[in-house]
PDB file of C-alpha atoms and ligand atoms in Angstrom:
ATOM      1  CA  MET R   1      20.943   8.464   8.214  1.00 79.00           C
ATOM      2  CA  THR R   2      17.786   7.698   6.088  1.00 90.00           C
ATOM      3  CA  THR R   3      14.293   6.938   7.260  1.00 94.00           C
ATOM      4  CA  LEU R   4      12.409   3.399   6.924  1.00 97.00           C
ATOM      5  CA  ALA R   5       8.602   3.183   6.092  1.00 98.00           C
ATOM      6  CA  ILE R   6       6.304   0.558   6.567  1.00 97.00           C
ATOM      7  CA  ILE R   7       2.774   0.004   4.395  1.00 97.00           C
ATOM      8  CA  GLY R   8       1.015  -2.470   6.035  1.00 95.00           C
ATOM      9  CA  GLY R   9      -1.080  -4.124   4.249  1.00 90.00           C
ATOM     10  CA  THR R  10      -4.893  -6.626   5.261  1.00 88.00           C
ATOM     11  CA  GLY R  11      -3.608  -7.894   8.408  1.00 84.00           C
ATOM     12  CA  LEU R  12      -1.048  -5.439   9.368  1.00 87.00           C
ATOM     13  CA  SER R  13      -2.884  -2.863  10.268  1.00 84.00           C
ATOM     14  CA  GLN R  14      -0.825  -1.678  13.213  1.00 83.00           C
ATOM     15  CA  LEU R  15       3.148  -2.427  13.896  1.00 87.00           C
ATOM     16  CA  THR R  16       2.446  -3.363  17.704  1.00 85.00           C
ATOM     17  CA  ALA R  17       6.225  -3.179  17.920  1.00 87.00           C
ATOM     18  CA  LEU R  18       6.089   1.600  17.192  1.00 92.00           C
ATOM     19  CA  ASN R  19       6.991   3.099  20.246  1.00 92.00           C
ATOM     20  CA  ASN R  20       5.773   6.058  21.555  1.00 92.00           C
ATOM     21  CA  PRO R  21       3.981   6.564  18.020  1.00 92.00           C
ATOM     22  CA  ARG R  22       2.354  10.094  16.931  1.00 95.00           C
ATOM     23  CA  HIS R  23      -0.499  10.521  14.349  1.00 96.00           C
ATOM     24  CA  GLU R  24       0.731  13.506  11.781  1.00 97.00           C
ATOM     25  CA  SER R  25      -1.732  13.680   8.759  1.00 97.00           C
ATOM     26  CA  VAL R  26      -0.311  15.308   5.277  1.00 97.00           C
ATOM     27  CA  ASN R  27      -2.136  16.822   2.435  1.00 96.00           C
ATOM     28  CA  THR R  28      -1.077  16.158  -0.886  1.00 98.00           C
ATOM     29  CA  PRO R  29      -1.714  17.730  -4.230  1.00 97.00           C
ATOM     30  CA  TYR R  30      -2.879  13.959  -5.080  1.00 97.00           C
ATOM     31  CA  GLY R  31      -6.000  14.283  -2.051  1.00 98.00           C
ATOM     32  CA  ASN R  32      -6.043  12.443   1.300  1.00 97.00           C
ATOM     33  CA  PRO R  33      -3.510   9.457   2.077  1.00 98.00           C
ATOM     34  CA  SER R  34      -4.649   6.611   3.180  1.00 97.00           C
ATOM     35  CA  ALA R  35      -4.654   7.251   7.163  1.00 97.00           C
ATOM     36  CA  ASP R  36      -2.761   9.392   9.216  1.00 96.00           C
ATOM     37  CA  PHE R  37       0.867   8.126   9.612  1.00 97.00           C
ATOM     38  CA  LEU R  38       2.245   6.834  12.180  1.00 96.00           C
ATOM     39  CA  ILE R  39       5.902   7.880  13.473  1.00 97.00           C
ATOM     40  CA  GLY R  40       7.685   6.176  16.207  1.00 96.00           C
ATOM     41  CA  GLU R  41      10.549   3.940  17.056  1.00 94.00           C
ATOM     42  CA  ILE R  42      11.568   0.426  16.917  1.00 93.00           C
ATOM     43  CA  GLU R  43      14.943  -0.251  18.380  1.00 89.00           C
ATOM     44  CA  HIS R  44      15.831   3.032  18.502  1.00 91.00           C
ATOM     45  CA  LYS R  45      15.243   4.133  15.166  1.00 93.00           C
ATOM     46  CA  THR R  46      12.809   6.512  13.940  1.00 95.00           C
ATOM     47  CA  VAL R  47      10.111   4.087  11.789  1.00 97.00           C
ATOM     48  CA  ILE R  48       7.083   5.701   9.837  1.00 97.00           C
ATOM     49  CA  PHE R  49       3.597   3.011   9.818  1.00 97.00           C
ATOM     50  CA  LEU R  50       1.032   3.492   6.979  1.00 97.00           C
ATOM     51  CA  ALA R  51      -2.597   1.112   7.062  1.00 96.00           C
ATOM     52  CA  ARG R  52      -2.603   0.879   3.297  1.00 97.00           C
ATOM     53  CA  HIS R  53      -6.314   0.433   3.428  1.00 96.00           C
ATOM     54  CA  GLY R  54      -7.005   2.710   5.869  1.00 94.00           C
ATOM     55  CA  ASN R  55      -7.424   2.871   9.769  1.00 88.00           C
ATOM     56  CA  PRO R  56     -10.474   1.297   9.966  1.00 85.00           C
ATOM     57  CA  HIS R  57      -9.917  -1.470   7.033  1.00 82.00           C
ATOM     58  CA  ALA R  58     -12.106   0.103   4.956  1.00 91.00           C
ATOM     59  CA  ILE R  59     -10.260   1.105   1.271  1.00 96.00           C
ATOM     60  CA  PRO R  60     -10.322  -1.264  -1.429  1.00 96.00           C
ATOM     61  CA  PRO R  61      -7.329  -2.800  -3.430  1.00 97.00           C
ATOM     62  CA  HIS R  62      -8.522  -0.374  -6.327  1.00 97.00           C
ATOM     63  CA  LYS R  63      -9.408   2.553  -4.209  1.00 97.00           C
ATOM     64  CA  ILE R  64      -6.573   3.524  -2.432  1.00 97.00           C
ATOM     65  CA  ASN R  65      -5.221   6.799  -2.925  1.00 98.00           C
ATOM     66  CA  TYR R  66      -1.153   5.035  -3.853  1.00 98.00           C
ATOM     67  CA  ARG R  67      -0.250   8.771  -4.903  1.00 98.00           C
ATOM     68  CA  ALA R  68      -0.939  10.894  -2.277  1.00 98.00           C
ATOM     69  CA  ASN R  69       1.031   7.986   0.097  1.00 98.00           C
ATOM     70  CA  MET R  70       3.548   8.013  -1.502  1.00 98.00           C
ATOM     71  CA  TRP R  71       4.250  11.635  -1.810  1.00 98.00           C
ATOM     72  CA  ALA R  72       3.102  11.735   1.688  1.00 98.00           C
ATOM     73  CA  LEU R  73       6.235   9.487   2.393  1.00 98.00           C
ATOM     74  CA  LYS R  74       8.517  11.268   0.219  1.00 98.00           C
ATOM     75  CA  SER R  75       7.382  14.745   1.961  1.00 98.00           C
ATOM     76  CA  LEU R  76       8.090  13.253   5.490  1.00 97.00           C
ATOM     77  CA  GLY R  77      11.449  12.390   4.577  1.00 97.00           C
ATOM     78  CA  VAL R  78      11.670   9.019   3.634  1.00 98.00           C
ATOM     79  CA  GLN R  79      13.926   6.926   1.886  1.00 98.00           C
ATOM     80  CA  ASP R  80      13.192   3.291   2.256  1.00 98.00           C
ATOM     81  CA  ILE R  81       9.609   1.455   2.151  1.00 98.00           C
ATOM     82  CA  ILE R  82       8.672  -2.091   2.863  1.00 98.00           C
ATOM     83  CA  ALA R  83       5.552  -2.909   1.934  1.00 98.00           C
ATOM     84  CA  VAL R  84       3.990  -5.847   3.194  1.00 97.00           C
ATOM     85  CA  ALA R  85       1.067  -7.541   1.377  1.00 96.00           C
ATOM     86  CA  ALA R  86      -1.143 -10.173   1.712  1.00 97.00           C
ATOM     87  CA  VAL R  87      -1.284 -12.330  -1.560  1.00 98.00           C
ATOM     88  CA  GLY R  88      -2.386 -15.551  -2.946  1.00 98.00           C
ATOM     89  CA  GLY R  89       0.299 -18.968  -4.055  1.00 98.00           C
ATOM     90  CA  ILE R  90       0.564 -19.961  -7.341  1.00 98.00           C
ATOM     91  CA  THR R  91       3.917 -22.200  -7.931  1.00 98.00           C
ATOM     92  CA  PRO R  92       4.567 -24.816  -5.008  1.00 98.00           C
ATOM     93  CA  GLU R  93       6.767 -22.829  -3.204  1.00 97.00           C
ATOM     94  CA  MET R  94       4.388 -20.215  -1.930  1.00 98.00           C
ATOM     95  CA  THR R  95       2.500 -22.369   0.846  1.00 98.00           C
ATOM     96  CA  PRO R  96      -0.293 -20.650   2.749  1.00 98.00           C
ATOM     97  CA  ALA R  97       0.432 -18.746   5.632  1.00 98.00           C
ATOM     98  CA  SER R  98       4.548 -18.644   3.786  1.00 98.00           C
ATOM     99  CA  LEU R  99       6.662 -15.351   3.456  1.00 98.00           C
ATOM    100  CA  ALA R 100       8.182 -14.188  -0.161  1.00 98.00           C
ATOM    101  CA  ILE R 101      10.162 -11.381  -1.463  1.00 98.00           C
ATOM    102  CA  PRO R 102       9.216 -10.860  -5.034  1.00 98.00           C
ATOM    103  CA  ASP R 103      11.585  -9.584  -7.524  1.00 98.00           C
ATOM    104  CA  GLN R 104       9.388  -8.859 -10.842  1.00 98.00           C
ATOM    105  CA  ILE R 105       5.888  -7.641 -11.033  1.00 98.00           C
ATOM    106  CA  ILE R 106       3.710  -8.290 -13.670  1.00 98.00           C
ATOM    107  CA  ASP R 107       0.811  -5.389 -13.610  1.00 98.00           C
ATOM    108  CA  TYR R 108      -2.374  -6.486 -14.731  1.00 98.00           C
ATOM    109  CA  THR R 109      -4.737  -3.511 -13.136  1.00 98.00           C
ATOM    110  CA  TYR R 110      -6.648  -1.149 -14.971  1.00 98.00           C
ATOM    111  CA  SER R 111      -7.678   2.547 -14.261  1.00 97.00           C
ATOM    112  CA  ARG R 112      -6.134   3.192 -11.910  1.00 98.00           C
ATOM    113  CA  GLU R 113      -3.687   6.538 -10.990  1.00 97.00           C
ATOM    114  CA  HIS R 114      -0.696   5.178 -12.080  1.00 97.00           C
ATOM    115  CA  THR R 115       1.667   7.726 -12.186  1.00 97.00           C
ATOM    116  CA  PHE R 116       3.083  11.045 -11.279  1.00 97.00           C
ATOM    117  CA  PHE R 117       4.076  11.661 -15.228  1.00 95.00           C
ATOM    118  CA  ASP R 118       0.668  12.772 -16.263  1.00 90.00           C
ATOM    119  CA  GLY R 119       2.119  15.466 -18.846  1.00 89.00           C
ATOM    120  CA  LYS R 120       0.230  17.384 -17.043  1.00 89.00           C
ATOM    121  CA  ASP R 121       3.531  19.610 -16.679  1.00 88.00           C
ATOM    122  CA  GLY R 122       4.139  19.302 -20.038  1.00 89.00           C
ATOM    123  CA  ASN R 123       7.005  16.804 -20.212  1.00 90.00           C
ATOM    124  CA  VAL R 124       6.949  13.107 -21.169  1.00 90.00           C
ATOM    125  CA  THR R 125       8.901  11.214 -18.642  1.00 91.00           C
ATOM    126  CA  HIS R 126       9.921   7.542 -18.876  1.00 94.00           C
ATOM    127  CA  ILE R 127      11.460   5.820 -16.195  1.00 96.00           C
ATOM    128  CA  ASP R 128      13.221   2.197 -16.037  1.00 97.00           C
ATOM    129  CA  PHE R 129      11.728  -0.114 -14.166  1.00 98.00           C
ATOM    130  CA  THR R 130      13.696  -3.286 -15.555  1.00 98.00           C
ATOM    131  CA  TYR R 131      14.230  -4.146 -11.904  1.00 98.00           C
ATOM    132  CA  PRO R 132      11.006  -2.752  -9.755  1.00 98.00           C
ATOM    133  CA  TYR R 133      12.252  -3.401  -6.408  1.00 98.00           C
ATOM    134  CA  SER R 134      15.135  -1.976  -4.212  1.00 98.00           C
ATOM    135  CA  GLN R 135      17.950  -4.633  -4.268  1.00 98.00           C
ATOM    136  CA  LYS R 136      19.520  -2.987  -1.293  1.00 98.00           C
ATOM    137  CA  LEU R 137      15.856  -3.752   0.450  1.00 98.00           C
ATOM    138  CA  ARG R 138      15.059  -7.164  -0.844  1.00 98.00           C
ATOM    139  CA  ALA R 139      18.887  -7.956   0.424  1.00 98.00           C
ATOM    140  CA  ALA R 140      18.303  -6.722   3.858  1.00 98.00           C
ATOM    141  CA  LEU R 141      14.648  -8.547   3.981  1.00 98.00           C
ATOM    142  CA  ILE R 142      16.742 -11.937   3.370  1.00 98.00           C
ATOM    143  CA  THR R 143      19.460 -11.499   6.040  1.00 98.00           C
ATOM    144  CA  ALA R 144      16.302 -10.476   8.147  1.00 98.00           C
ATOM    145  CA  ALA R 145      14.523 -13.412   7.094  1.00 98.00           C
ATOM    146  CA  ALA R 146      17.553 -15.208   8.123  1.00 98.00           C
ATOM    147  CA  THR R 147      18.599 -13.847  11.300  1.00 97.00           C
ATOM    148  CA  ALA R 148      15.055 -14.665  12.703  1.00 96.00           C
ATOM    149  CA  ASN R 149      15.089 -18.360  11.480  1.00 97.00           C
ATOM    150  CA  LEU R 150      11.990 -17.899   9.167  1.00 97.00           C
ATOM    151  CA  LYS R 151      11.796 -19.583   6.069  1.00 95.00           C
ATOM    152  CA  VAL R 152      10.913 -17.472   2.832  1.00 98.00           C
ATOM    153  CA  SER R 153      11.178 -17.853  -1.035  1.00 98.00           C
ATOM    154  CA  PRO R 154      13.622 -15.437  -1.881  1.00 98.00           C
ATOM    155  CA  ILE R 155      12.413 -14.388  -5.246  1.00 98.00           C
ATOM    156  CA  GLY R 156       9.152 -14.927  -7.241  1.00 98.00           C
ATOM    157  CA  THR R 157       6.970 -12.574  -9.818  1.00 98.00           C
ATOM    158  CA  TYR R 158       4.388 -10.796  -8.542  1.00 98.00           C
ATOM    159  CA  GLY R 159       1.238 -10.628 -10.370  1.00 98.00           C
ATOM    160  CA  CYS R 160      -1.050  -7.217  -9.914  1.00 98.00           C
ATOM    161  CA  THR R 161      -4.785  -7.939 -10.405  1.00 98.00           C
ATOM    162  CA  GLN R 162      -7.312  -5.043  -9.843  1.00 98.00           C
ATOM    163  CA  GLY R 163      -9.663  -6.875  -7.682  1.00 97.00           C
ATOM    164  CA  PRO R 164     -11.458  -6.651  -5.552  1.00 97.00           C
ATOM    165  CA  ARG R 165     -12.763 -10.499  -6.526  1.00 98.00           C
ATOM    166  CA  LEU R 166     -10.737 -12.593  -6.170  1.00 98.00           C
ATOM    167  CA  GLU R 167      -9.723 -14.269  -9.865  1.00 98.00           C
ATOM    168  CA  THR R 168     -10.880 -17.309 -11.680  1.00 98.00           C
ATOM    169  CA  ALA R 169      -9.193 -20.506 -11.838  1.00 98.00           C
ATOM    170  CA  ALA R 170      -8.431 -19.540 -15.646  1.00 98.00           C
ATOM    171  CA  GLU R 171      -7.204 -16.623 -14.803  1.00 98.00           C
ATOM    172  CA  ILE R 172      -4.746 -18.083 -12.102  1.00 98.00           C
ATOM    173  CA  SER R 173      -3.649 -20.704 -15.097  1.00 98.00           C
ATOM    174  CA  ARG R 174      -3.208 -17.940 -17.310  1.00 98.00           C
ATOM    175  CA  MET R 175      -0.873 -16.329 -14.711  1.00 98.00           C
ATOM    176  CA  GLU R 176       0.972 -19.108 -13.902  1.00 98.00           C
ATOM    177  CA  ARG R 177       1.457 -19.707 -17.552  1.00 98.00           C
ATOM    178  CA  ASP R 178       3.044 -15.858 -17.782  1.00 98.00           C
ATOM    179  CA  GLY R 179       5.581 -16.868 -15.082  1.00 98.00           C
ATOM    180  CA  CYS R 180       3.698 -15.291 -11.803  1.00 98.00           C
ATOM    181  CA  ASP R 181       4.105 -17.059  -8.651  1.00 98.00           C
ATOM    182  CA  LEU R 182       2.091 -15.375  -6.762  1.00 98.00           C
ATOM    183  CA  VAL R 183      -1.135 -12.467  -6.634  1.00 98.00           C
ATOM    184  CA  GLY R 184      -2.293  -9.249  -4.982  1.00 98.00           C
ATOM    185  CA  MET R 185      -3.944  -6.739  -5.310  1.00 98.00           C
ATOM    186  CA  THR R 186      -2.111  -4.047  -4.061  1.00 98.00           C
ATOM    187  CA  GLY R 187       1.481  -4.303  -5.448  1.00 98.00           C
ATOM    188  CA  MET R 188       1.270  -1.779  -8.789  1.00 98.00           C
ATOM    189  CA  PRO R 189       0.826   1.095  -8.978  1.00 98.00           C
ATOM    190  CA  GLU R 190       2.741   1.550  -5.558  1.00 98.00           C
ATOM    191  CA  ALA R 191       5.842   0.157  -6.749  1.00 98.00           C
ATOM    192  CA  ALA R 192       6.124   2.102  -9.670  1.00 98.00           C
ATOM    193  CA  LEU R 193       5.129   5.122  -8.282  1.00 98.00           C
ATOM    194  CA  ALA R 194       8.281   4.490  -5.774  1.00 98.00           C
ATOM    195  CA  LYS R 195      10.452   4.508  -8.306  1.00 98.00           C
ATOM    196  CA  GLU R 196       8.885   7.345 -10.282  1.00 98.00           C
ATOM    197  CA  ILE R 197       9.459   9.470  -6.896  1.00 97.00           C
ATOM    198  CA  GLY R 198      12.456   8.577  -5.971  1.00 98.00           C
ATOM    199  CA  LEU R 199      12.250   5.997  -2.757  1.00 98.00           C
ATOM    200  CA  ASN R 200      13.638   2.664  -2.448  1.00 98.00           C
ATOM    201  CA  TYR R 201      10.744   0.265  -2.229  1.00 98.00           C
ATOM    202  CA  ALA R 202      10.696  -3.762  -1.785  1.00 98.00           C
ATOM    203  CA  ALA R 203       7.677  -6.194  -0.794  1.00 98.00           C
ATOM    204  CA  LEU R 204       6.963  -8.364   2.086  1.00 98.00           C
ATOM    205  CA  ALA R 205       4.600 -10.734   0.533  1.00 98.00           C
ATOM    206  CA  VAL R 206       2.678 -13.132   3.297  1.00 98.00           C
ATOM    207  CA  MET R 207       0.752 -15.791   1.212  1.00 98.00           C
ATOM    208  CA  ALA R 208      -3.231 -15.485   2.604  1.00 98.00           C
ATOM    209  CA  ASN R 209      -4.332 -18.473   0.200  1.00 98.00           C
ATOM    210  CA  TRP R 210      -3.204 -20.868  -2.760  1.00 98.00           C
ATOM    211  CA  GLY R 211      -4.480 -18.962  -6.142  1.00 98.00           C
ATOM    212  CA  ALA R 212      -8.302 -19.936  -7.616  1.00 98.00           C
ATOM    213  CA  GLY R 213      -8.279 -23.296  -9.020  1.00 98.00           C
ATOM    214  CA  LYS R 214      -5.372 -24.304  -7.443  1.00 98.00           C
ATOM    215  CA  THR R 215      -7.383 -26.440  -4.419  1.00 96.00           C
ATOM    216  CA  ALA R 216     -10.700 -28.204  -5.111  1.00 94.00           C
ATOM    217  CA  GLY R 217     -13.486 -25.938  -4.138  1.00 94.00           C
ATOM    218  CA  GLU R 218     -13.804 -22.330  -3.808  1.00 97.00           C
ATOM    219  CA  ILE R 219     -11.620 -19.505  -1.246  1.00 97.00           C
ATOM    220  CA  THR R 220     -12.797 -18.722   1.925  1.00 96.00           C
ATOM    221  CA  MET R 221     -12.609 -15.579   3.846  1.00 96.00           C
ATOM    222  CA  ALA R 222     -12.213 -18.374   6.920  1.00 96.00           C
ATOM    223  CA  GLU R 223      -8.792 -19.404   5.263  1.00 96.00           C
ATOM    224  CA  ILE R 224      -7.495 -16.284   4.293  1.00 97.00           C
ATOM    225  CA  GLU R 225      -7.735 -14.975   8.130  1.00 96.00           C
ATOM    226  CA  GLU R 226      -6.897 -18.445   9.246  1.00 97.00           C
ATOM    227  CA  ASN R 227      -3.228 -18.086   7.095  1.00 97.00           C
ATOM    228  CA  LEU R 228      -2.729 -14.062   7.482  1.00 96.00           C
ATOM    229  CA  HIS R 229      -2.628 -14.600  11.264  1.00 95.00           C
ATOM    230  CA  HIS R 230       0.349 -17.025  10.930  1.00 96.00           C
ATOM    231  CA  GLY R 231       1.878 -15.221   8.033  1.00 97.00           C
ATOM    232  CA  MET R 232       1.444 -11.912   9.858  1.00 96.00           C
ATOM    233  CA  ALA R 233       2.875 -12.749  12.887  1.00 96.00           C
ATOM    234  CA  ASN R 234       6.156 -13.994  11.235  1.00 97.00           C
ATOM    235  CA  ALA R 235       6.340 -10.839   8.929  1.00 97.00           C
ATOM    236  CA  ALA R 236       6.312  -8.879  12.281  1.00 96.00           C
ATOM    237  CA  ILE R 237       9.527 -10.899  13.550  1.00 96.00           C
ATOM    238  CA  LEU R 238      11.025 -10.794  10.315  1.00 97.00           C
ATOM    239  CA  LEU R 239      10.332  -6.729  10.443  1.00 96.00           C
ATOM    240  CA  GLN R 240      11.964  -6.651  13.523  1.00 95.00           C
ATOM    241  CA  LYS R 241      15.059  -7.944  12.808  1.00 96.00           C
ATOM    242  CA  LEU R 242      15.171  -5.848  10.013  1.00 97.00           C
ATOM    243  CA  ILE R 243      14.778  -2.551  12.000  1.00 96.00           C
ATOM    244  CA  ALA R 244      17.326  -4.146  14.554  1.00 94.00           C
ATOM    245  CA  ALA R 245      20.245  -4.184  12.098  1.00 95.00           C
ATOM    246  CA  TYR R 246      18.873  -1.229   9.792  1.00 93.00           C
TER     247      TYR R 246
HETATM  248  N1  HPA K   1      -5.965 -12.835  -5.417  1.00 82.85           N
HETATM  249  C1  HPA K   1      -5.113 -11.678  -5.298  1.00 82.85           C
HETATM  250  N2  HPA K   1      -5.182 -10.879  -4.202  1.00 82.85           N
HETATM  251  C2  HPA K   1      -4.851 -11.777  -3.419  1.00 82.85           C
HETATM  252  C3  HPA K   1      -5.720 -13.113  -2.720  1.00 82.85           C
HETATM  253  C4  HPA K   1      -5.329 -13.546  -4.187  1.00 82.85           C
HETATM  254  O1  HPA K   1      -5.975 -15.362  -4.361  1.00 82.85           O
HETATM  255  N3  HPA K   1      -5.349 -13.582  -1.770  1.00 82.85           N
HETATM  256  C5  HPA K   1      -4.783 -12.883  -1.014  1.00 82.85           C
HETATM  257  N4  HPA K   1      -4.551 -11.325  -1.991  1.00 82.85           N
END
């Protein structure tokens, strides 16, 4: 039997479907995770939930202790992680409030603690990262979307920016030329650390807005909240189906 964890991002700071949740705090060699882990059941399966930005939502993307989060999930016996993330849409399919299951990543972040293999143990270790996401979990998400009758983009390249500011219009144009379909701030180093520590990892991206310059005018927090409200409700339905079939 495998254990599933859900990492909730902006707009998904709790899993209301989680039954009998207990709090577990985990100390790690890398410091404190974002929050206590909530361990409960959904559809009679153990599910572990972590609020990536803390509870209350207070940790910006570049300050998240990604290493502590991944290390703690491993120590709790997790094998599979679904990471929910609010993102901006870049290419035409990625309309506000829609869902996507990315299959590739381009990393634009800097100055983050991004590896467990920092050479301190005297070893140089390189991991393969050709396919950053677990194909098994991506397939499970795609199947769950079909079961729930929800439209999702089944592929897409996730460009991860440093944040916390949103991008300029020129940055989004460049990302589009690079091949990015969507843009977020937390997908890296999270995905790479999961791979380094041997955890299966896939992302469920929820479009909060069009990327900068894709619409006339500026991006407002009101539009982000409105789209996330709809998108995260669908994400929760999809997760329920995924867990039912898990
Ligand atoms: N850019 C980066 N991260 C985001 C965005 C965006 O436009 N929207 C939600 N997260």
